[in-house]
Coordinates of C-alpha atoms in Angstrom, one line a residue:
Chain A
X8 CA 45.3 30.3 28.3
X9 CA 45.1 31.7 31.9
X10 CA 41.9 33.2 32.8
X11 CA 42.1 35.0 36.0
X12 CA 40.4 37.4 38.4
X13 CA 42.3 39.3 40.8
X14 CA 40.3 41.0 43.5
X15 CA 41.0 42.8 47.0
X16 CA 41.4 39.8 49.6
X17 CA 40.0 42.1 52.2
X18 CA 36.6 41.9 50.7
X19 CA 36.7 38.1 50.7
X20 CA 35.6 38.0 47.1
X21 CA 36.1 34.7 45.2
X22 CA 38.7 34.0 42.5
X23 CA 39.3 31.2 40.1
X24 CA 41.8 30.2 37.7
X25 CA 42.6 27.1 35.6
X26 CA 45.5 25.3 34.7
X27 CA 46.0 23.8 31.4
X28 CA 47.7 20.7 30.9
X29 CA 50.9 21.3 28.8
X30 CA 54.3 20.4 29.1
X31 CA 55.9 23.8 28.8
X32 CA 57.2 25.7 31.5
X33 CA 55.0 27.0 34.2
X34 CA 53.4 30.5 33.6
X35 CA 52.6 33.1 36.0
X36 CA 49.0 34.0 36.5
X37 CA 49.1 37.4 38.2
X38 CA 49.8 40.4 36.1
X39 CA 49.0 44.0 37.1
X40 CA 52.5 44.4 37.5
X41 CA 53.7 47.2 39.4
X42 CA 54.0 45.3 42.6
X43 CA 55.5 42.2 41.0
X44 CA 59.0 42.7 40.3
X45 CA 60.6 41.0 37.1
X46 CA 63.1 38.8 38.9
X47 CA 60.0 37.2 40.8
X48 CA 59.3 35.1 37.6
X49 CA 62.7 33.7 38.0
X50 CA 62.0 32.4 41.5
X51 CA 59.9 29.7 40.0
X52 CA 63.2 28.3 38.5
X53 CA 65.2 28.7 41.5
X54 CA 66.7 25.3 42.7
X55 CA 64.7 25.5 46.2
X56 CA 61.5 25.5 44.5
X57 CA 62.0 21.9 43.3
X58 CA 60.0 22.6 40.2
X59 CA 60.2 20.0 37.4
X60 CA 59.5 20.6 33.9
X61 CA 57.7 17.5 33.4
X62 CA 55.3 18.4 36.1
X63 CA 52.5 20.5 35.3
X64 CA 52.0 23.8 37.4
X65 CA 49.9 26.5 37.6
X66 CA 50.3 29.4 39.7
X67 CA 47.6 31.8 41.2
X68 CA 48.5 34.9 42.9
X69 CA 46.6 37.5 44.9
X70 CA 47.7 41.0 45.4
X71 CA 46.5 43.4 48.3
X72 CA 46.7 47.1 48.9
X73 CA 47.5 47.1 52.4
X74 CA 49.4 44.6 54.8
X75 CA 47.0 42.5 56.4
X76 CA 47.2 39.3 58.9
X77 CA 45.9 36.1 57.6
X78 CA 43.4 34.1 59.5
X79 CA 42.5 31.0 57.2
X80 CA 42.6 30.5 53.4
X81 CA 39.9 28.3 52.3
X82 CA 39.3 26.8 48.7
X83 CA 37.7 23.8 46.9
X84 CA 39.7 21.7 45.0
X85 CA 39.5 20.4 41.5
X86 CA 42.0 17.8 40.7
X87 CA 45.1 19.6 42.0
X88 CA 47.6 17.1 43.8
X89 CA 49.7 19.5 45.7
X90 CA 49.6 23.0 46.7
X91 CA 52.3 25.3 47.9
X92 CA 51.8 28.7 49.4
X93 CA 54.0 31.3 49.2
X94 CA 53.7 34.8 50.9
X95 CA 55.3 38.3 50.2
X96 CA 55.5 40.0 53.3
X97 CA 56.8 43.4 54.1
X98 CA 57.8 44.5 57.7
X99 CA 55.9 47.7 58.6
X100 CA 58.7 50.0 58.0
X101 CA 58.3 51.3 54.3
X102 CA 62.3 51.1 54.0
X103 CA 62.2 47.0 54.5
X104 CA 62.2 45.4 51.2
X105 CA 59.3 42.8 50.6
X106 CA 60.5 38.9 51.0
X107 CA 59.0 35.9 49.8
X108 CA 58.6 33.1 52.0
X109 CA 57.1 29.8 51.9
X110 CA 54.2 29.1 54.3
X111 CA 53.5 25.6 53.1
X112 CA 55.3 23.5 50.8
X113 CA 53.6 20.9 48.7
X114 CA 50.6 20.2 50.8
X115 CA 49.1 16.8 49.5
X116 CA 45.3 17.6 48.4
X117 CA 44.9 14.0 46.9
X118 CA 46.1 10.6 48.3
X119 CA 47.2 9.7 45.1
X120 CA 47.4 12.1 42.0
X121 CA 45.9 9.4 39.7
X122 CA 42.8 8.6 41.6
X123 CA 39.8 10.6 42.5
X124 CA 40.4 10.7 46.2
X125 CA 40.3 14.3 47.4
X126 CA 39.7 15.7 44.0
X127 CA 36.9 17.8 44.8
X128 CA 37.4 18.3 48.5
X129 CA 36.9 21.6 50.5
X130 CA 40.1 22.4 52.3
X131 CA 41.2 25.0 54.6
X132 CA 44.7 26.2 55.6
X133 CA 44.8 27.7 59.1
X134 CA 47.5 30.2 60.1
X135 CA 48.7 27.9 62.6
X136 CA 49.5 25.3 60.0
X137 CA 51.9 27.8 58.3
X138 CA 55.4 27.7 58.7
X139 CA 55.8 31.6 58.8
X140 CA 53.6 33.8 60.6
X141 CA 51.2 35.3 57.6
X142 CA 51.5 38.8 59.1
X143 CA 52.1 41.9 56.9
X144 CA 51.2 40.1 53.8
X145 CA 51.0 41.9 50.7
X146 CA 50.6 38.9 48.2
X147 CA 49.9 35.3 48.0
X148 CA 50.9 33.0 45.8
X149 CA 49.4 29.6 45.4
X150 CA 51.3 27.2 43.3
X151 CA 49.4 24.1 42.0
X152 CA 51.0 20.7 40.8
X153 CA 49.3 18.0 39.3
X154 CA 51.8 15.5 37.9
X155 CA 49.5 12.9 36.8
X156 CA 48.3 12.9 33.1
X157 CA 45.1 11.5 34.0
X158 CA 43.2 15.0 34.4
X159 CA 42.9 17.2 31.6
X160 CA 42.7 20.5 33.7
X161 CA 43.1 21.1 37.5
X162 CA 42.7 24.2 39.6
X163 CA 41.4 25.6 42.8
X164 CA 38.1 27.3 43.2
X165 CA 36.1 29.4 45.5
X166 CA 39.4 30.7 46.9
X167 CA 38.7 33.0 50.1
X168 CA 41.4 34.5 52.4
X169 CA 40.2 35.6 55.7
X170 CA 41.9 38.4 57.5
X171 CA 42.4 38.1 61.3
X172 CA 39.8 39.9 63.4
X173 CA 41.4 41.9 66.0
X174 CA 40.0 40.7 69.4
X175 CA 38.1 44.0 70.2
X176 CA 36.1 42.8 73.4
X177 CA 39.2 42.0 75.3
X178 CA 40.2 45.7 75.3
X179 CA 36.8 46.9 76.7
X180 CA 36.8 44.4 79.4
X181 CA 39.8 46.1 81.1
X182 CA 37.8 49.3 81.1
X183 CA 34.8 48.5 82.9
X184 CA 36.4 45.8 85.0
X185 CA 38.8 48.2 86.5
X186 CA 35.7 50.4 87.4
X187 CA 34.4 47.7 89.3
X188 CA 37.6 47.3 91.2
X189 CA 37.4 50.9 92.5
X190 CA 34.8 50.0 95.0
X191 CA 36.5 51.4 97.7
X192 CA 36.0 55.1 97.0
X193 CA 32.3 55.6 98.2
X194 CA 30.7 58.6 96.7
X195 CA 28.7 60.9 99.1
X196 CA 25.5 59.3 99.9
X197 CA 23.7 61.7 102.1
X198 CA 20.0 61.6 101.8
X199 CA 20.3 59.2 98.8
X200 CA 18.7 55.8 98.8
X201 CA 20.7 52.9 99.6
X202 CA 22.2 51.9 96.5
X203 CA 22.4 48.1 97.3
X204 CA 18.7 47.7 97.5
X205 CA 17.9 50.0 94.3
X206 CA 20.8 48.0 92.6
X207 CA 19.4 44.7 93.2
X208 CA 15.7 46.0 92.1
X209 CA 17.2 47.3 88.9
X210 CA 18.9 44.0 88.2
X211 CA 15.7 42.4 88.7
X212 CA 13.8 44.5 86.2
X213 CA 16.7 44.3 84.0
X214 CA 16.5 40.5 84.1
X215 CA 12.8 40.4 83.5
X216 CA 13.3 42.4 80.4
X217 CA 16.0 40.1 78.9
X218 CA 13.8 37.2 80.0
X219 CA 11.2 38.7 77.8
X220 CA 13.4 39.5 74.8
X221 CA 15.2 36.1 74.7
X222 CA 11.7 34.7 74.5
X223 CA 10.5 36.4 71.5
X224 CA 9.1 34.6 68.7
X225 CA 9.5 34.8 64.9
X226 CA 6.3 33.2 64.5
X227 CA 3.8 35.5 62.4
X228 CA 0.2 35.5 62.5
X229 CA 0.0 36.6 58.9
X230 CA -1.4 40.0 58.6
X231 CA -1.3 41.7 55.3
X232 CA -3.4 44.9 55.9
X233 CA -1.8 48.2 55.1
X234 CA -2.3 50.5 58.2
X235 CA -5.2 48.3 59.3
X236 CA -6.9 48.6 55.8
X237 CA -7.5 45.7 53.3
X238 CA -8.3 47.8 50.4
X239 CA -7.3 45.8 47.4
X240 CA -5.5 49.0 45.7
X241 CA -3.2 49.2 48.8
X242 CA -2.3 45.6 49.2
X243 CA 1.3 45.0 48.5
X244 CA 2.3 42.3 46.1
X245 CA 5.1 41.1 48.1
Chain B
X218 CA -5.4 3.5 97.7
X219 CA -3.8 0.4 96.3
X220 CA -6.6 -1.7 96.6
X221 CA -9.0 1.1 94.9
X222 CA -6.8 1.1 91.8
X223 CA -7.1 -2.8 91.5
X224 CA -10.9 -2.2 91.6
X225 CA -10.6 0.8 89.3
X226 CA -11.2 -1.2 86.2
X227 CA -14.2 -2.4 87.7
X228 CA -15.8 0.9 88.7
X229 CA -18.3 2.5 86.4
X230 CA -17.4 6.2 85.0
X231 CA -18.4 8.4 87.8
X232 CA -20.3 10.8 85.6
X233 CA -23.1 8.7 85.6
X234 CA -23.9 7.5 89.3
X235 CA -25.7 4.5 89.7
X236 CA -29.4 4.9 91.1
X237 CA -29.8 1.8 92.8
X238 CA -26.9 1.4 95.3
X239 CA -27.8 -1.6 97.6
X240 CA -27.6 -0.9 101.3
X241 CA -25.3 -3.8 101.9
X242 CA -22.3 -2.2 99.9
X243 CA -19.2 -2.0 101.8
X244 CA -17.5 1.4 102.2
X245 CA -14.7 0.4 100.1
X246 CA -17.0 -0.6 97.1
X247 CA -19.0 2.4 97.4
X248 CA -15.9 4.7 96.9
X249 CA -14.3 2.4 94.3
X250 CA -17.4 2.6 92.3
X251 CA -17.8 6.4 92.6
X252 CA -14.2 6.7 91.5
X253 CA -13.1 8.9 94.5
X254 CA -9.6 7.4 94.4
X255 CA -8.9 8.5 91.1
X256 CA -10.5 12.0 92.0
X257 CA -8.5 12.5 94.9
X258 CA -5.1 11.3 93.3
X259 CA -5.7 13.7 90.5
X260 CA -6.2 16.5 92.8
X261 CA -3.1 15.8 95.3
X262 CA -1.1 15.6 91.8
X263 CA -2.2 18.9 90.8
X264 CA -1.6 20.3 94.0
X265 CA 2.1 19.1 94.2
X266 CA 2.6 20.3 90.6
X267 CA 1.3 24.0 91.5
X268 CA 2.7 24.1 95.4
X269 CA 0.2 26.9 95.8
X270 CA 0.5 29.1 99.0
X271 CA -3.4 28.4 99.9
X272 CA -4.0 24.6 99.5
X273 CA -7.5 24.7 100.7
X274 CA -8.5 27.5 98.1
X275 CA -6.5 25.6 95.4
X276 CA -8.4 22.5 96.1
X277 CA -11.6 24.6 96.0
X278 CA -10.9 25.9 92.9
X279 CA -9.9 22.6 91.5
X280 CA -13.2 20.9 92.2
X281 CA -15.1 23.8 90.9
X282 CA -13.2 23.4 87.6
X283 CA -13.9 19.6 87.5
X284 CA -17.6 20.2 88.4
X285 CA -17.9 22.9 85.4
X286 CA -16.3 20.3 83.0
X287 CA -19.3 18.0 83.8
X288 CA -21.8 20.9 83.8
X289 CA -20.3 22.1 80.1
X290 CA -20.7 18.6 78.8
X291 CA -24.3 18.2 79.7
X292 CA -25.1 21.7 78.9
X293 CA -23.6 21.0 75.4
X294 CA -25.3 17.8 74.9
X295 CA -28.7 19.5 75.4
X296 CA -28.1 22.6 73.3
X297 CA -27.8 20.5 70.0
X298 CA -31.5 20.8 70.0
X299 CA -32.0 24.1 71.0
X300 CA -30.4 26.2 68.6
X301 CA -32.1 29.4 69.7
X302 CA -30.2 29.1 72.8
X303 CA -26.9 28.6 70.7
X304 CA -25.2 32.0 70.6
X305 CA -25.9 32.6 74.5
X306 CA -24.4 29.5 75.7
X307 CA -21.5 30.0 73.2
X308 CA -20.6 33.2 75.0
X309 CA -20.9 31.7 78.3
X310 CA -19.1 28.7 77.2
X311 CA -16.4 30.6 76.1
X312 CA -16.2 32.7 79.2
X313 CA -16.0 29.5 81.2
X314 CA -13.2 28.2 78.8
X315 CA -11.4 31.2 79.6
X316 CA -11.8 31.3 83.4
X317 CA -10.4 27.6 83.1
X318 CA -7.5 28.7 81.0
X319 CA -6.9 31.7 83.4
X320 CA -6.7 29.2 86.3
X321 CA -4.3 26.9 84.6
X322 CA -1.9 30.0 83.7
X323 CA -2.0 30.9 87.5
X324 CA -1.0 27.6 88.4
X325 CA 2.7 28.2 88.0
X326 CA 5.2 31.1 88.1
X327 CA 6.8 31.8 84.8
X328 CA 10.3 31.1 86.1
X329 CA 9.0 27.7 86.6
X330 CA 9.8 27.1 82.9
X331 CA 8.4 23.6 82.4
X332 CA 5.4 23.8 84.6
X333 CA 4.6 27.1 83.0
X334 CA 5.0 25.7 79.4
X335 CA 2.7 22.8 80.1
X336 CA 0.3 25.2 81.7
X337 CA 0.3 27.3 78.6
X338 CA -0.2 24.4 76.4
X339 CA -3.3 23.1 78.6
X340 CA -4.9 26.8 78.2
X341 CA -4.0 27.0 74.6
X342 CA -5.6 23.7 74.1
X343 CA -8.7 24.6 76.1
X344 CA -9.2 28.1 74.4
X345 CA -8.7 26.3 71.1
X346 CA -11.7 24.1 71.3
X347 CA -14.5 25.4 69.2
X348 CA -18.0 26.6 70.1
X349 CA -20.7 24.5 71.7
X350 CA -21.8 22.4 68.7
X351 CA -20.5 19.2 70.0
X352 CA -21.4 15.8 68.4
X353 CA -23.8 14.1 70.7
X354 CA -21.6 11.0 71.0
X355 CA -19.2 13.0 73.1
X356 CA -19.9 12.1 76.5
X357 CA -18.1 13.9 79.4
X358 CA -15.3 12.1 80.4
X359 CA -15.7 12.8 84.1
X360 CA -13.6 14.5 86.7
X361 CA -11.0 11.8 87.0
X362 CA -9.6 12.8 83.6
X363 CA -7.7 16.0 83.8
X364 CA -8.3 18.8 81.1
X365 CA -5.3 17.3 79.0
X366 CA -7.3 14.8 77.5
X367 CA -9.9 16.9 76.0
X368 CA -8.0 18.1 73.0
X369 CA -7.8 14.8 71.9
X370 CA -11.9 14.5 71.4
X371 CA -11.7 18.1 70.3
X372 CA -10.5 17.2 67.1
X373 CA -12.9 19.7 65.6
X374 CA -10.8 22.4 67.5
X375 CA -9.8 25.1 65.2
X376 CA -6.3 26.2 63.7
X377 CA -5.9 28.7 66.4
X378 CA -7.3 30.6 69.3
X379 CA -9.8 33.3 68.4
X380 CA -8.0 36.6 68.5
X381 CA -10.7 38.3 70.8
X382 CA -10.4 35.4 73.2
X383 CA -6.6 35.7 73.1
X384 CA -6.4 39.6 73.8
X385 CA -9.0 39.0 76.7
X386 CA -6.8 36.3 78.4
X387 CA -3.8 38.9 78.1
X388 CA -6.0 41.6 79.7
X389 CA -7.3 39.3 82.6
X390 CA -3.5 38.3 83.2
X391 CA -2.3 42.0 83.3
X392 CA -5.0 42.9 85.7
X393 CA -4.6 39.9 88.0
X394 CA -0.9 40.7 88.0
X395 CA -1.7 44.2 89.5
X396 CA -0.9 46.1 86.4
X397 CA -3.3 49.1 86.1
X398 CA -5.3 49.2 82.6
X399 CA -3.5 52.6 81.3
X400 CA 0.0 50.9 82.2
X401 CA -0.6 47.8 80.1
X402 CA -2.7 49.2 77.4
X403 CA 0.5 50.2 75.1
X404 CA 1.6 46.6 75.9
X405 CA -1.5 45.2 74.7
X406 CA -1.4 47.5 71.5
X407 CA 1.6 45.4 70.5
X408 CA 0.4 42.0 71.4
X409 CA -3.3 42.0 70.4
X410 CA -5.1 40.2 67.8
X411 CA -8.2 41.0 65.9
X412 CA -11.1 38.7 66.6
X413 CA -11.1 37.4 63.4
X414 CA -7.6 36.1 63.2
X415 CA -6.7 32.7 64.8
X416 CA -3.8 32.9 66.8
X417 CA -1.0 30.0 66.5
X418 CA 0.5 28.6 69.7
X419 CA 4.0 30.5 69.3
X420 CA 2.4 33.8 69.4
X421 CA -0.2 32.7 72.2
X422 CA 2.9 31.6 74.3
X423 CA 4.8 34.6 73.6
X424 CA 1.8 36.9 74.5
X425 CA 1.3 35.1 77.8
X426 CA 4.8 34.8 78.9
X427 CA 5.3 38.7 78.0
X428 CA 2.2 39.6 80.1
X429 CA 3.3 37.5 83.2
X430 CA 6.8 38.9 83.0
X431 CA 5.5 42.5 82.7
X432 CA 3.3 42.0 85.9
X433 CA 6.3 41.1 87.7
X434 CA 8.3 44.0 86.3
X435 CA 5.5 46.6 87.0
X436 CA 5.4 45.3 90.8
X437 CA 9.3 45.4 90.6
X438 CA 8.9 49.0 89.4
X439 CA 6.7 50.0 92.3
X440 CA 9.0 48.6 94.9
X441 CA 11.8 50.5 93.4
X442 CA 10.1 53.6 93.5
X443 CA 9.4 53.1 97.1
X444 CA 13.0 52.7 97.7
X445 CA 14.1 55.8 95.7
X446 CA 11.6 58.1 97.4
X447 CA 11.6 58.5 101.1
X448 CA 7.9 58.2 102.0
X449 CA 7.6 60.9 104.7
X450 CA 9.0 63.6 102.3
X451 CA 6.5 63.0 99.3
X452 CA 7.2 62.4 95.8
X453 CA 11.0 61.5 94.7
X454 CA 12.9 63.9 93.2
X455 CA 12.8 63.8 89.2
X456 CA 16.5 64.0 88.7
X457 CA 17.1 61.0 91.1
X458 CA 14.3 58.9 89.3
X459 CA 15.5 59.9 85.8
X460 CA 19.1 58.9 86.6
X461 CA 18.0 55.3 88.2
X462 CA 16.1 54.7 85.2
X463 CA 18.8 55.8 83.0
X464 CA 21.2 53.4 84.3
X465 CA 18.7 50.5 83.5
X466 CA 18.2 51.8 80.1
X467 CA 21.9 51.9 79.5
X468 CA 22.2 48.4 80.9
X469 CA 19.3 47.3 78.4
X470 CA 21.0 49.2 75.4
X471 CA 24.4 47.4 76.2
X472 CA 23.0 44.0 76.0
X473 CA 20.9 44.9 73.0
X474 CA 24.2 46.2 71.2
X475 CA 25.8 42.9 72.0
X476 CA 23.2 41.0 70.2
X477 CA 23.4 43.3 67.2
X478 CA 27.2 42.7 67.2
X479 CA 27.1 38.9 67.4
X480 CA 24.6 38.9 64.6
X481 CA 26.9 41.2 62.3
X482 CA 30.1 38.8 63.2
X483 CA 28.2 36.0 62.0
X484 CA 29.8 36.1 58.5
X485 CA 33.2 35.7 59.9
X486 CA 34.6 32.7 61.0
X487 CA 33.9 33.0 64.7
X488 CA 33.3 29.8 66.3
X489 CA 30.3 29.3 68.6
X490 CA 32.6 29.2 71.5
X491 CA 33.7 32.5 70.9
X492 CA 30.4 33.9 70.1
X493 CA 29.2 32.6 73.5
X494 CA 32.1 34.5 75.1
X495 CA 31.3 37.6 73.4
X496 CA 27.7 37.4 74.5
X497 CA 28.8 36.7 78.0
X498 CA 31.3 39.6 78.3
X499 CA 28.1 41.8 76.9
X500 CA 26.0 40.5 79.6
X501 CA 28.8 41.1 82.2
X502 CA 29.3 44.7 81.0
X503 CA 25.5 45.7 80.9
X504 CA 25.1 44.4 84.6
X505 CA 28.3 46.3 85.6
X506 CA 26.4 49.3 84.7
X507 CA 23.8 48.7 87.2
X508 CA 26.2 47.9 90.1
X509 CA 25.9 49.5 93.4
X510 CA 28.9 51.5 93.0
X511 CA 27.8 52.9 89.3
X512 CA 24.3 53.6 90.8
X513 CA 25.7 55.4 93.8
X514 CA 27.8 57.5 91.3
X515 CA 24.9 58.2 88.9
X516 CA 22.5 59.4 91.9
X517 CA 25.2 61.4 93.6
X518 CA 25.7 63.2 90.4
X519 CA 22.0 63.5 89.7
X520 CA 21.1 65.2 92.9
X521 CA 24.0 67.6 92.1
X522 CA 23.0 68.6 88.4
X523 CA 19.6 67.0 87.5
X524 CA 16.6 68.7 86.5
X525 CA 14.4 70.1 89.5
X526 CA 11.0 69.0 90.6
X527 CA 9.3 65.8 91.5
X528 CA 8.1 62.7 90.0
X529 CA 5.0 60.8 91.4
X530 CA 4.7 56.9 91.5
X531 CA 2.2 56.9 88.4
X532 CA 4.8 58.8 86.1
X533 CA 7.7 56.5 87.2
X534 CA 5.7 53.6 86.7
X535 CA 5.0 54.9 83.4
X536 CA 8.4 55.5 82.5
X537 CA 9.6 52.2 83.6
X538 CA 7.0 50.4 81.7
X539 CA 7.9 52.2 78.4
X540 CA 11.6 50.9 78.7
X541 CA 9.9 47.3 78.8
X542 CA 7.2 47.9 76.1
X543 CA 9.8 49.5 73.4
X544 CA 11.6 46.0 73.6
X545 CA 8.4 44.0 72.9
X546 CA 8.1 42.7 69.4
X547 CA 4.9 43.8 67.7
X548 CA 2.7 40.9 66.5
X549 CA 2.3 41.0 62.7

């Protein structure tokens, strides 16, 4: 009943799964079992989950081979009323056990589960909206709920999980900025031209080159010759 | 001037002066009939826009151009009947258009963005007109209308400037800017267009701007050489020149590398504010490479361990030009 693709979240593939309407107890979508412990399936029934058997629920899970930090989760809704996001986090030391925690509980995607409003919206969940820090995450579980009987199927589509981009430029800023502050150490400039005047000329030349580069046009005059030759045998078909 | 404007509607087009001016004409009537008010007003407006250093020379050029407008008009008018003269006056007329276009392009420096763009547009429209086979119904509009109006009547103007004319424009711009032909040759190789090609406006503007910037760049490079070498000691040391140009090359590569980074990251959800910051940081980093302190270090280091020998002005200029020209996109 469940069709599911599991991919590596780091490569930003899109996933999809469907929840079919039936009143039996909720099923776990994710398989490839080694990282999922068996007792996890019991977590769905534990009291703090507030899962009612009458509600129809679907679960989608995503596994990662590495710990990563989540920046954002985006998806397209398809008639899902509420979504809960749970994260399996493991602290960096290997001895520490992985723990499930709820990042978002019952986020409403539709104003009224019985009506169309919000049923096919594009949504995103940013790390700032999550109740726990989504760092060192190894597994993400999305629990979808649709209590209304008006809709035959419900799911989330085009799910993308974006890892956090480490802010690289800041590291490099301090390197060359600290060079600039070492201005007191004057190198020996005997017989050399004045660096100030040379530098200002160079800056002019650099600025002129940048002006030229920023004014390049992407317009094309439409040349189709091959090395200056329009011989029909050489003309390419593209 | 105000009363001359009121009478402007009553004045005849100045291209066709009246033969029988009565002697009892007052001075004002004579001036308004000749349309001198408009003439002078146009000249002063142009001068204010151009702000040239030589006002008299500027005005002389301006009136020469206007005179050639009326000449061209009458020449075209008569040539409709003389087809044997067609090709000659076509070439001569092209040269005239070229001269006028160059005059317009010289009016504003490329750093004066809007004035320069306007002038490029005017020059393009001038060169875009087709040859001398105008309809006889086209009467020269006279010197009070500046050349910006001519494109509206030149509806037969082609879909672009002829490639040969465009290349000639670029050559003239470079040589007038003080760039020797051998230095500008590689640049023109990248920018030129064949005679049979029709050059659209974007490429024309790009070529003209690049040549204008290039002439400034070469002048700056010549000044730089003068600073680097001590004139009484002959040519500058090769090591010193190479180190100076090397720092410029590093700065250019840094800012170019940052542009590539920004493009790669566009897949990630980096918002535009962050992207702007990254670019600004790259520019700062590039400019730090040509700071006086870094330059002093580079020069001191070069003196100690660089290659021997000297570099003359020509070689320095060519090396600097190469840094610029490799970054010019080839017209395709």
